[in-house]
Amino acid sequence: MAIGSWQLSTVSGQRSAVSNQLSTFQPSTLNLQLPLLGLHQVENAAIAYAALKASGLNISDAAIQKGFAEVKWPARFEVARREPPVIFDSAHNQDSFEKLTRTLEDYFPGRPVYLIFGASEDKNIPGMFAEIAPKLKLLLVTKANHPRALEPEKIQELARQAKVPNEAAVPVEAALARALEMSEKDGSIVLSAGSMFVTAEVMAAWNKRESEIGNRES
């Protein structure tokens, strides 16, 4: 099974850098392309394909190929910039953080992460930390403009208990600026995850920044 430009290690033992935001899989004789990264996304798509075939619906192979190729799902290991990497993800529980950590290691083996992190008050934050802690260079604790968002001080206390290096950076725009500043110096990954609300605000701040840079250069 090929993802991007290389074979996953579970298939061929080879890895290389991301070349594009594309996964390719072949559940039968039909070659399908999916604009989502990560083995779990390929598994989900294969299940969807199998369910479609089992349903007996009369849908052509061409239509199936077109449908998979046109999937749009923002903030699912979305690589906004390749170098230094900027990635948006919506992982917000321990299971999704396990998949996120595995995908990080598949695409960027051994590369440390500046994680822009906020979470809702009802989430298993220690469980999320347990999965991604080995990848973290620094946790940038922030807070989304949402009534369920947990205060950064409480997240920082949980981070200290988990021995995760951290600092507060509020608002979200400040967290992104801080992460980008450090990433430019050492090439580490800038990642947003922990809350869909936080990641949505990080994406908005990133898009505003890119637009302003484009306007200055034009």
PDB file of N, CA and C in Angstrom, residues 3-90:
ATOM      1  N   ILE A   3       1.453   5.314   0.301  1.00  0.00           N
ATOM      2  CA  ILE A   3       0.923   6.563   0.825  1.00  0.00           C
ATOM      3  C   ILE A   3       1.877   7.664   0.417  1.00  0.00           C
ATOM      4  N   GLY A   4       1.354   8.648  -0.307  1.00  0.00           N
ATOM      5  CA  GLY A   4       2.238   9.677  -0.822  1.00  0.00           C
ATOM      6  C   GLY A   4       3.208   9.054  -1.803  1.00  0.00           C
ATOM      7  N   SER A   5       4.502   9.218  -1.547  1.00  0.00           N
ATOM      8  CA  SER A   5       5.502   8.756  -2.499  1.00  0.00           C
ATOM      9  C   SER A   5       6.239   7.518  -2.023  1.00  0.00           C
ATOM     10  N   TRP A   6       5.785   6.913  -0.914  1.00  0.00           N
ATOM     11  CA  TRP A   6       6.554   5.775  -0.427  1.00  0.00           C
ATOM     12  C   TRP A   6       5.652   4.693   0.139  1.00  0.00           C
ATOM     13  N   GLN A   7       6.241   3.507   0.337  1.00  0.00           N
ATOM     14  CA  GLN A   7       5.502   2.394   0.893  1.00  0.00           C
ATOM     15  C   GLN A   7       5.566   2.452   2.416  1.00  0.00           C
ATOM     16  N   LEU A   8       4.436   2.217   3.066  1.00  0.00           N
ATOM     17  CA  LEU A   8       4.442   2.171   4.517  1.00  0.00           C
ATOM     18  C   LEU A   8       5.342   1.042   5.002  1.00  0.00           C
ATOM     19  N   SER A   9       5.947   1.250   6.150  1.00  0.00           N
ATOM     20  CA  SER A   9       6.907   0.275   6.659  1.00  0.00           C
ATOM     21  C   SER A   9       6.268  -1.083   6.902  1.00  0.00           C
ATOM     22  N   THR A  10       4.972  -1.119   7.193  1.00  0.00           N
ATOM     23  CA  THR A  10       4.319  -2.398   7.422  1.00  0.00           C
ATOM     24  C   THR A  10       4.234  -3.218   6.148  1.00  0.00           C
ATOM     25  N   VAL A  11       4.442  -2.580   5.001  1.00  0.00           N
ATOM     26  CA  VAL A  11       4.387  -3.284   3.727  1.00  0.00           C
ATOM     27  C   VAL A  11       5.777  -3.517   3.164  1.00  0.00           C
ATOM     28  N   SER A  12       6.590  -2.463   3.124  1.00  0.00           N
ATOM     29  CA  SER A  12       7.876  -2.601   2.445  1.00  0.00           C
ATOM     30  C   SER A  12       9.087  -2.233   3.292  1.00  0.00           C
ATOM     31  N   GLY A  13       8.855  -1.620   4.457  1.00  0.00           N
ATOM     32  CA  GLY A  13       9.974  -1.210   5.296  1.00  0.00           C
ATOM     33  C   GLY A  13      10.664   0.047   4.827  1.00  0.00           C
ATOM     34  N   GLN A  14      10.093   0.774   3.847  1.00  0.00           N
ATOM     35  CA  GLN A  14      10.723   1.982   3.320  1.00  0.00           C
ATOM     36  C   GLN A  14       9.930   3.214   3.732  1.00  0.00           C
ATOM     37  N   ARG A  15      10.658   4.278   4.014  1.00  0.00           N
ATOM     38  CA  ARG A  15      10.024   5.542   4.373  1.00  0.00           C
ATOM     39  C   ARG A  15      10.741   6.676   3.676  1.00  0.00           C
ATOM     40  N   SER A  16      10.002   7.750   3.397  1.00  0.00           N
ATOM     41  CA  SER A  16      10.626   8.973   2.897  1.00  0.00           C
ATOM     42  C   SER A  16       9.730  10.134   3.268  1.00  0.00           C
ATOM     43  N   ALA A  17      10.071  11.318   2.828  1.00  0.00           N
ATOM     44  CA  ALA A  17       9.303  12.501   3.197  1.00  0.00           C
ATOM     45  C   ALA A  17       7.971  12.544   2.460  1.00  0.00           C
ATOM     46  N   VAL A  18       7.058  13.350   3.001  1.00  0.00           N
ATOM     47  CA  VAL A  18       5.776  13.556   2.347  1.00  0.00           C
ATOM     48  C   VAL A  18       6.000  14.250   1.011  1.00  0.00           C
ATOM     49  N   SER A  19       5.369  13.742  -0.056  1.00  0.00           N
ATOM     50  CA  SER A  19       5.458  14.416  -1.350  1.00  0.00           C
ATOM     51  C   SER A  19       4.160  15.116  -1.696  1.00  0.00           C
ATOM     52  N   ASN A  20       3.049  14.586  -1.223  1.00  0.00           N
ATOM     53  CA  ASN A  20       1.773  15.254  -1.426  1.00  0.00           C
ATOM     54  C   ASN A  20       0.766  14.661  -0.452  1.00  0.00           C
ATOM     55  N   GLN A  21      -0.359  15.344  -0.306  1.00  0.00           N
ATOM     56  CA  GLN A  21      -1.372  14.896   0.642  1.00  0.00           C
ATOM     57  C   GLN A  21      -2.267  13.877  -0.053  1.00  0.00           C
ATOM     58  N   LEU A  22      -1.749  12.653  -0.197  1.00  0.00           N
ATOM     59  CA  LEU A  22      -2.456  11.656  -0.991  1.00  0.00           C
ATOM     60  C   LEU A  22      -2.126  10.259  -0.500  1.00  0.00           C
ATOM     61  N   SER A  23      -3.157   9.425  -0.357  1.00  0.00           N
ATOM     62  CA  SER A  23      -2.980   8.010  -0.068  1.00  0.00           C
ATOM     63  C   SER A  23      -3.529   7.209  -1.237  1.00  0.00           C
ATOM     64  N   THR A  24      -2.866   6.112  -1.557  1.00  0.00           N
ATOM     65  CA  THR A  24      -3.320   5.229  -2.627  1.00  0.00           C
ATOM     66  C   THR A  24      -3.539   3.842  -2.052  1.00  0.00           C
ATOM     67  N   PHE A  25      -4.676   3.226  -2.359  1.00  0.00           N
ATOM     68  CA  PHE A  25      -4.893   1.862  -1.898  1.00  0.00           C
ATOM     69  C   PHE A  25      -5.678   1.088  -2.948  1.00  0.00           C
ATOM     70  N   GLN A  26      -5.602  -0.234  -2.860  1.00  0.00           N
ATOM     71  CA  GLN A  26      -6.172  -1.094  -3.889  1.00  0.00           C
ATOM     72  C   GLN A  26      -6.950  -2.218  -3.213  1.00  0.00           C
ATOM     73  N   PRO A  27      -8.231  -1.978  -2.865  1.00  0.00           N
ATOM     74  CA  PRO A  27      -9.007  -3.000  -2.173  1.00  0.00           C
ATOM     75  C   PRO A  27      -9.354  -4.193  -3.058  1.00  0.00           C
ATOM     76  N   SER A  28      -9.309  -4.015  -4.376  1.00  0.00           N
ATOM     77  CA  SER A  28      -9.553  -5.126  -5.311  1.00  0.00           C
ATOM     78  C   SER A  28      -8.665  -4.867  -6.516  1.00  0.00           C
ATOM     79  N   THR A  29      -9.227  -4.930  -7.702  1.00  0.00           N
ATOM     80  CA  THR A  29      -8.461  -4.570  -8.902  1.00  0.00           C
ATOM     81  C   THR A  29      -8.563  -3.077  -9.193  1.00  0.00           C
ATOM     82  N   LEU A  30      -9.305  -2.368  -8.366  1.00  0.00           N
ATOM     83  CA  LEU A  30      -9.546  -0.942  -8.576  1.00  0.00           C
ATOM     84  C   LEU A  30      -8.536  -0.122  -7.777  1.00  0.00           C
ATOM     85  N   ASN A  31      -7.824   0.760  -8.453  1.00  0.00           N
ATOM     86  CA  ASN A  31      -6.855   1.623  -7.784  1.00  0.00           C
ATOM     87  C   ASN A  31      -7.557   2.900  -7.321  1.00  0.00           C
ATOM     88  N   LEU A  32      -7.516   3.161  -6.015  1.00  0.00           N
ATOM     89  CA  LEU A  32      -8.216   4.313  -5.456  1.00  0.00           C
ATOM     90  C   LEU A  32      -7.232   5.276  -4.815  1.00  0.00           C
ATOM     91  N   GLN A  33      -7.489   6.567  -4.990  1.00  0.00           N
ATOM     92  CA  GLN A  33      -6.666   7.594  -4.366  1.00  0.00           C
ATOM     93  C   GLN A  33      -7.524   8.415  -3.416  1.00  0.00           C
ATOM     94  N   LEU A  34      -6.942   8.715  -2.258  1.00  0.00           N
ATOM     95  CA  LEU A  34      -7.653   9.404  -1.190  1.00  0.00           C
ATOM     96  C   LEU A  34      -6.804  10.571  -0.700  1.00  0.00           C
ATOM     97  N   PRO A  35      -7.315  11.794  -0.742  1.00  0.00           N
ATOM     98  CA  PRO A  35      -6.520  12.952  -0.316  1.00  0.00           C
ATOM     99  C   PRO A  35      -6.483  13.133   1.205  1.00  0.00           C
ATOM    100  N   LEU A  36      -6.234  12.029   1.911  1.00  0.00           N
ATOM    101  CA  LEU A  36      -6.069  12.037   3.358  1.00  0.00           C
ATOM    102  C   LEU A  36      -4.866  11.177   3.697  1.00  0.00           C
ATOM    103  N   LEU A  37      -4.089  11.588   4.684  1.00  0.00           N
ATOM    104  CA  LEU A  37      -2.893  10.859   5.071  1.00  0.00           C
ATOM    105  C   LEU A  37      -3.133  10.048   6.335  1.00  0.00           C
ATOM    106  N   GLY A  38      -2.443   8.912   6.427  1.00  0.00           N
ATOM    107  CA  GLY A  38      -2.527   8.080   7.621  1.00  0.00           C
ATOM    108  C   GLY A  38      -3.116   6.720   7.320  1.00  0.00           C
ATOM    109  N   LEU A  39      -2.502   5.692   7.900  1.00  0.00           N
ATOM    110  CA  LEU A  39      -2.978   4.330   7.686  1.00  0.00           C
ATOM    111  C   LEU A  39      -4.425   4.168   8.125  1.00  0.00           C
ATOM    112  N   HIS A  40      -4.823   4.821   9.216  1.00  0.00           N
ATOM    113  CA  HIS A  40      -6.196   4.697   9.702  1.00  0.00           C
ATOM    114  C   HIS A  40      -7.198   5.260   8.699  1.00  0.00           C
ATOM    115  N   GLN A  41      -6.805   6.296   7.938  1.00  0.00           N
ATOM    116  CA  GLN A  41      -7.710   6.830   6.921  1.00  0.00           C
ATOM    117  C   GLN A  41      -7.876   5.844   5.768  1.00  0.00           C
ATOM    118  N   VAL A  42      -6.790   5.161   5.417  1.00  0.00           N
ATOM    119  CA  VAL A  42      -6.884   4.134   4.376  1.00  0.00           C
ATOM    120  C   VAL A  42      -7.774   2.992   4.854  1.00  0.00           C
ATOM    121  N   GLU A  43      -7.616   2.588   6.110  1.00  0.00           N
ATOM    122  CA  GLU A  43      -8.460   1.527   6.662  1.00  0.00           C
ATOM    123  C   GLU A  43      -9.929   1.943   6.642  1.00  0.00           C
ATOM    124  N   ASN A  44     -10.215   3.182   7.041  1.00  0.00           N
ATOM    125  CA  ASN A  44     -11.594   3.678   7.021  1.00  0.00           C
ATOM    126  C   ASN A  44     -12.162   3.667   5.606  1.00  0.00           C
ATOM    127  N   ALA A  45     -11.346   4.103   4.642  1.00  0.00           N
ATOM    128  CA  ALA A  45     -11.804   4.147   3.252  1.00  0.00           C
ATOM    129  C   ALA A  45     -12.043   2.744   2.707  1.00  0.00           C
ATOM    130  N   ALA A  46     -11.186   1.801   3.078  1.00  0.00           N
ATOM    131  CA  ALA A  46     -11.362   0.422   2.620  1.00  0.00           C
ATOM    132  C   ALA A  46     -12.653  -0.171   3.170  1.00  0.00           C
ATOM    133  N   ILE A  47     -12.975   0.160   4.420  1.00  0.00           N
ATOM    134  CA  ILE A  47     -14.232  -0.307   5.012  1.00  0.00           C
ATOM    135  C   ILE A  47     -15.419   0.314   4.283  1.00  0.00           C
ATOM    136  N   ALA A  48     -15.313   1.606   3.969  1.00  0.00           N
ATOM    137  CA  ALA A  48     -16.389   2.275   3.228  1.00  0.00           C
ATOM    138  C   ALA A  48     -16.581   1.638   1.858  1.00  0.00           C
ATOM    139  N   TYR A  49     -15.468   1.304   1.203  1.00  0.00           N
ATOM    140  CA  TYR A  49     -15.542   0.659  -0.112  1.00  0.00           C
ATOM    141  C   TYR A  49     -16.216  -0.703   0.009  1.00  0.00           C
ATOM    142  N   ALA A  50     -15.830  -1.482   1.023  1.00  0.00           N
ATOM    143  CA  ALA A  50     -16.413  -2.811   1.210  1.00  0.00           C
ATOM    144  C   ALA A  50     -17.909  -2.713   1.496  1.00  0.00           C
ATOM    145  N   ALA A  51     -18.298  -1.732   2.316  1.00  0.00           N
ATOM    146  CA  ALA A  51     -19.715  -1.548   2.626  1.00  0.00           C
ATOM    147  C   ALA A  51     -20.502  -1.157   1.384  1.00  0.00           C
ATOM    148  N   LEU A  52     -19.901  -0.325   0.547  1.00  0.00           N
ATOM    149  CA  LEU A  52     -20.552   0.078  -0.695  1.00  0.00           C
ATOM    150  C   LEU A  52     -20.777  -1.122  -1.600  1.00  0.00           C
ATOM    151  N   LYS A  53     -19.754  -1.954  -1.746  1.00  0.00           N
ATOM    152  CA  LYS A  53     -19.879  -3.135  -2.591  1.00  0.00           C
ATOM    153  C   LYS A  53     -20.913  -4.107  -2.024  1.00  0.00           C
ATOM    154  N   ALA A  54     -20.940  -4.251  -0.704  1.00  0.00           N
ATOM    155  CA  ALA A  54     -21.879  -5.176  -0.075  1.00  0.00           C
ATOM    156  C   ALA A  54     -23.319  -4.688  -0.184  1.00  0.00           C
ATOM    157  N   SER A  55     -23.499  -3.387  -0.360  1.00  0.00           N
ATOM    158  CA  SER A  55     -24.851  -2.830  -0.424  1.00  0.00           C
ATOM    159  C   SER A  55     -25.585  -3.203  -1.700  1.00  0.00           C
ATOM    160  N   GLY A  56     -24.835  -3.557  -2.736  1.00  0.00           N
ATOM    161  CA  GLY A  56     -25.451  -3.907  -4.006  1.00  0.00           C
ATOM    162  C   GLY A  56     -25.858  -2.720  -4.852  1.00  0.00           C
ATOM    163  N   LEU A  57     -25.530  -1.519  -4.421  1.00  0.00           N
ATOM    164  CA  LEU A  57     -25.852  -0.330  -5.210  1.00  0.00           C
ATOM    165  C   LEU A  57     -25.080  -0.344  -6.524  1.00  0.00           C
ATOM    166  N   ASN A  58     -25.741   0.080  -7.575  1.00  0.00           N
ATOM    167  CA  ASN A  58     -25.128   0.063  -8.906  1.00  0.00           C
ATOM    168  C   ASN A  58     -24.363   1.369  -9.136  1.00  0.00           C
ATOM    169  N   ILE A  59     -23.130   1.399  -8.652  1.00  0.00           N
ATOM    170  CA  ILE A  59     -22.275   2.581  -8.798  1.00  0.00           C
ATOM    171  C   ILE A  59     -21.029   2.170  -9.561  1.00  0.00           C
ATOM    172  N   SER A  60     -20.723   2.889 -10.610  1.00  0.00           N
ATOM    173  CA  SER A  60     -19.607   2.509 -11.473  1.00  0.00           C
ATOM    174  C   SER A  60     -18.264   2.687 -10.773  1.00  0.00           C
ATOM    175  N   ASP A  61     -17.262   1.940 -11.247  1.00  0.00           N
ATOM    176  CA  ASP A  61     -15.909   2.091 -10.710  1.00  0.00           C
ATOM    177  C   ASP A  61     -15.394   3.514 -10.905  1.00  0.00           C
ATOM    178  N   ALA A  62     -15.725   4.114 -12.040  1.00  0.00           N
ATOM    179  CA  ALA A  62     -15.275   5.483 -12.309  1.00  0.00           C
ATOM    180  C   ALA A  62     -15.856   6.459 -11.290  1.00  0.00           C
ATOM    181  N   ALA A  63     -17.125   6.260 -10.933  1.00  0.00           N
ATOM    182  CA  ALA A  63     -17.762   7.136  -9.948  1.00  0.00           C
ATOM    183  C   ALA A  63     -17.147   6.939  -8.567  1.00  0.00           C
ATOM    184  N   ILE A  64     -16.821   5.688  -8.234  1.00  0.00           N
ATOM    185  CA  ILE A  64     -16.184   5.403  -6.944  1.00  0.00           C
ATOM    186  C   ILE A  64     -14.816   6.068  -6.876  1.00  0.00           C
ATOM    187  N   GLN A  65     -14.041   5.919  -7.941  1.00  0.00           N
ATOM    188  CA  GLN A  65     -12.718   6.551  -7.982  1.00  0.00           C
ATOM    189  C   GLN A  65     -12.827   8.063  -7.834  1.00  0.00           C
ATOM    190  N   LYS A  66     -13.776   8.649  -8.540  1.00  0.00           N
ATOM    191  CA  LYS A  66     -13.967  10.104  -8.483  1.00  0.00           C
ATOM    192  C   LYS A  66     -14.379  10.535  -7.076  1.00  0.00           C
ATOM    193  N   GLY A  67     -15.261   9.764  -6.458  1.00  0.00           N
ATOM    194  CA  GLY A  67     -15.731  10.108  -5.120  1.00  0.00           C
ATOM    195  C   GLY A  67     -14.622  10.102  -4.089  1.00  0.00           C
ATOM    196  N   PHE A  68     -13.810   9.045  -4.099  1.00  0.00           N
ATOM    197  CA  PHE A  68     -12.699   8.986  -3.150  1.00  0.00           C
ATOM    198  C   PHE A  68     -11.695  10.110  -3.412  1.00  0.00           C
ATOM    199  N   ALA A  69     -11.400  10.363  -4.679  1.00  0.00           N
ATOM    200  CA  ALA A  69     -10.393  11.372  -5.030  1.00  0.00           C
ATOM    201  C   ALA A  69     -10.824  12.779  -4.636  1.00  0.00           C
ATOM    202  N   GLU A  70     -12.129  13.009  -4.507  1.00  0.00           N
ATOM    203  CA  GLU A  70     -12.626  14.348  -4.201  1.00  0.00           C
ATOM    204  C   GLU A  70     -12.987  14.549  -2.726  1.00  0.00           C
ATOM    205  N   VAL A  71     -12.612  13.580  -1.888  1.00  0.00           N
ATOM    206  CA  VAL A  71     -12.876  13.722  -0.454  1.00  0.00           C
ATOM    207  C   VAL A  71     -12.179  14.968   0.094  1.00  0.00           C
ATOM    208  N   LYS A  72     -12.903  15.746   0.863  1.00  0.00           N
ATOM    209  CA  LYS A  72     -12.333  16.913   1.541  1.00  0.00           C
ATOM    210  C   LYS A  72     -12.696  16.819   3.017  1.00  0.00           C
ATOM    211  N   TRP A  73     -11.693  16.747   3.866  1.00  0.00           N
ATOM    212  CA  TRP A  73     -11.912  16.628   5.308  1.00  0.00           C
ATOM    213  C   TRP A  73     -10.826  17.422   6.015  1.00  0.00           C
ATOM    214  N   PRO A  74     -11.055  18.697   6.253  1.00  0.00           N
ATOM    215  CA  PRO A  74     -10.008  19.549   6.836  1.00  0.00           C
ATOM    216  C   PRO A  74      -9.561  19.061   8.213  1.00  0.00           C
ATOM    217  N   ALA A  75      -8.324  19.402   8.549  1.00  0.00           N
ATOM    218  CA  ALA A  75      -7.751  19.137   9.874  1.00  0.00           C
ATOM    219  C   ALA A  75      -7.661  17.653  10.197  1.00  0.00           C
ATOM    220  N   ARG A  76      -7.459  16.843   9.169  1.00  0.00           N
ATOM    221  CA  ARG A  76      -7.148  15.424   9.370  1.00  0.00           C
ATOM    222  C   ARG A  76      -5.722  15.205   8.880  1.00  0.00           C
ATOM    223  N   PHE A  77      -4.758  15.400   9.757  1.00  0.00           N
ATOM    224  CA  PHE A  77      -3.336  15.401   9.414  1.00  0.00           C
ATOM    225  C   PHE A  77      -3.130  16.215   8.137  1.00  0.00           C
ATOM    226  N   GLU A  78      -3.624  17.429   8.179  1.00  0.00           N
ATOM    227  CA  GLU A  78      -3.550  18.339   7.033  1.00  0.00           C
ATOM    228  C   GLU A  78      -2.211  19.085   7.055  1.00  0.00           C
ATOM    229  N   VAL A  79      -1.378  18.804   6.079  1.00  0.00           N
ATOM    230  CA  VAL A  79      -0.057  19.421   6.013  1.00  0.00           C
ATOM    231  C   VAL A  79      -0.182  20.754   5.276  1.00  0.00           C
ATOM    232  N   ALA A  80      -0.159  21.842   6.043  1.00  0.00           N
ATOM    233  CA  ALA A  80      -0.312  23.177   5.457  1.00  0.00           C
ATOM    234  C   ALA A  80       0.996  23.691   4.878  1.00  0.00           C
ATOM    235  N   ARG A  81       2.105  23.232   5.446  1.00  0.00           N
ATOM    236  CA  ARG A  81       3.426  23.587   4.933  1.00  0.00           C
ATOM    237  C   ARG A  81       4.343  22.394   5.150  1.00  0.00           C
ATOM    238  N   ARG A  82       5.212  22.147   4.162  1.00  0.00           N
ATOM    239  CA  ARG A  82       6.057  20.956   4.253  1.00  0.00           C
ATOM    240  C   ARG A  82       7.338  21.190   5.022  1.00  0.00           C
ATOM    241  N   GLU A  83       7.953  22.352   4.885  1.00  0.00           N
ATOM    242  CA  GLU A  83       9.231  22.618   5.562  1.00  0.00           C
ATOM    243  C   GLU A  83       9.324  24.058   6.039  1.00  0.00           C
ATOM    244  N   PRO A  84       9.576  24.242   7.332  1.00  0.00           N
ATOM    245  CA  PRO A  84       9.359  23.240   8.376  1.00  0.00           C
ATOM    246  C   PRO A  84       7.870  22.884   8.421  1.00  0.00           C
ATOM    247  N   PRO A  85       7.545  21.652   8.779  1.00  0.00           N
ATOM    248  CA  PRO A  85       6.157  21.208   8.661  1.00  0.00           C
ATOM    249  C   PRO A  85       5.197  21.957   9.587  1.00  0.00           C
ATOM    250  N   VAL A  86       4.042  22.288   9.040  1.00  0.00           N
ATOM    251  CA  VAL A  86       2.924  22.815   9.816  1.00  0.00           C
ATOM    252  C   VAL A  86       1.743  21.895   9.545  1.00  0.00           C
ATOM    253  N   ILE A  87       1.194  21.304  10.604  1.00  0.00           N
ATOM    254  CA  ILE A  87       0.159  20.282  10.456  1.00  0.00           C
ATOM    255  C   ILE A  87      -1.029  20.629  11.342  1.00  0.00           C
ATOM    256  N   PHE A  88      -2.229  20.523  10.765  1.00  0.00           N
ATOM    257  CA  PHE A  88      -3.462  20.730  11.518  1.00  0.00           C
ATOM    258  C   PHE A  88      -4.156  19.382  11.702  1.00  0.00           C
ATOM    259  N   ASP A  89      -4.547  19.078  12.936  1.00  0.00           N
ATOM    260  CA  ASP A  89      -5.249  17.824  13.188  1.00  0.00           C
ATOM    261  C   ASP A  89      -6.341  18.051  14.227  1.00  0.00           C
ATOM    262  N   SER A  90      -7.380  17.235  14.146  1.00  0.00           N
ATOM    263  CA  SER A  90      -8.519  17.398  15.047  1.00  0.00           C
ATOM    264  C   SER A  90      -8.554  16.340  16.142  1.00  0.00           C
TER     265      SER A  90
END
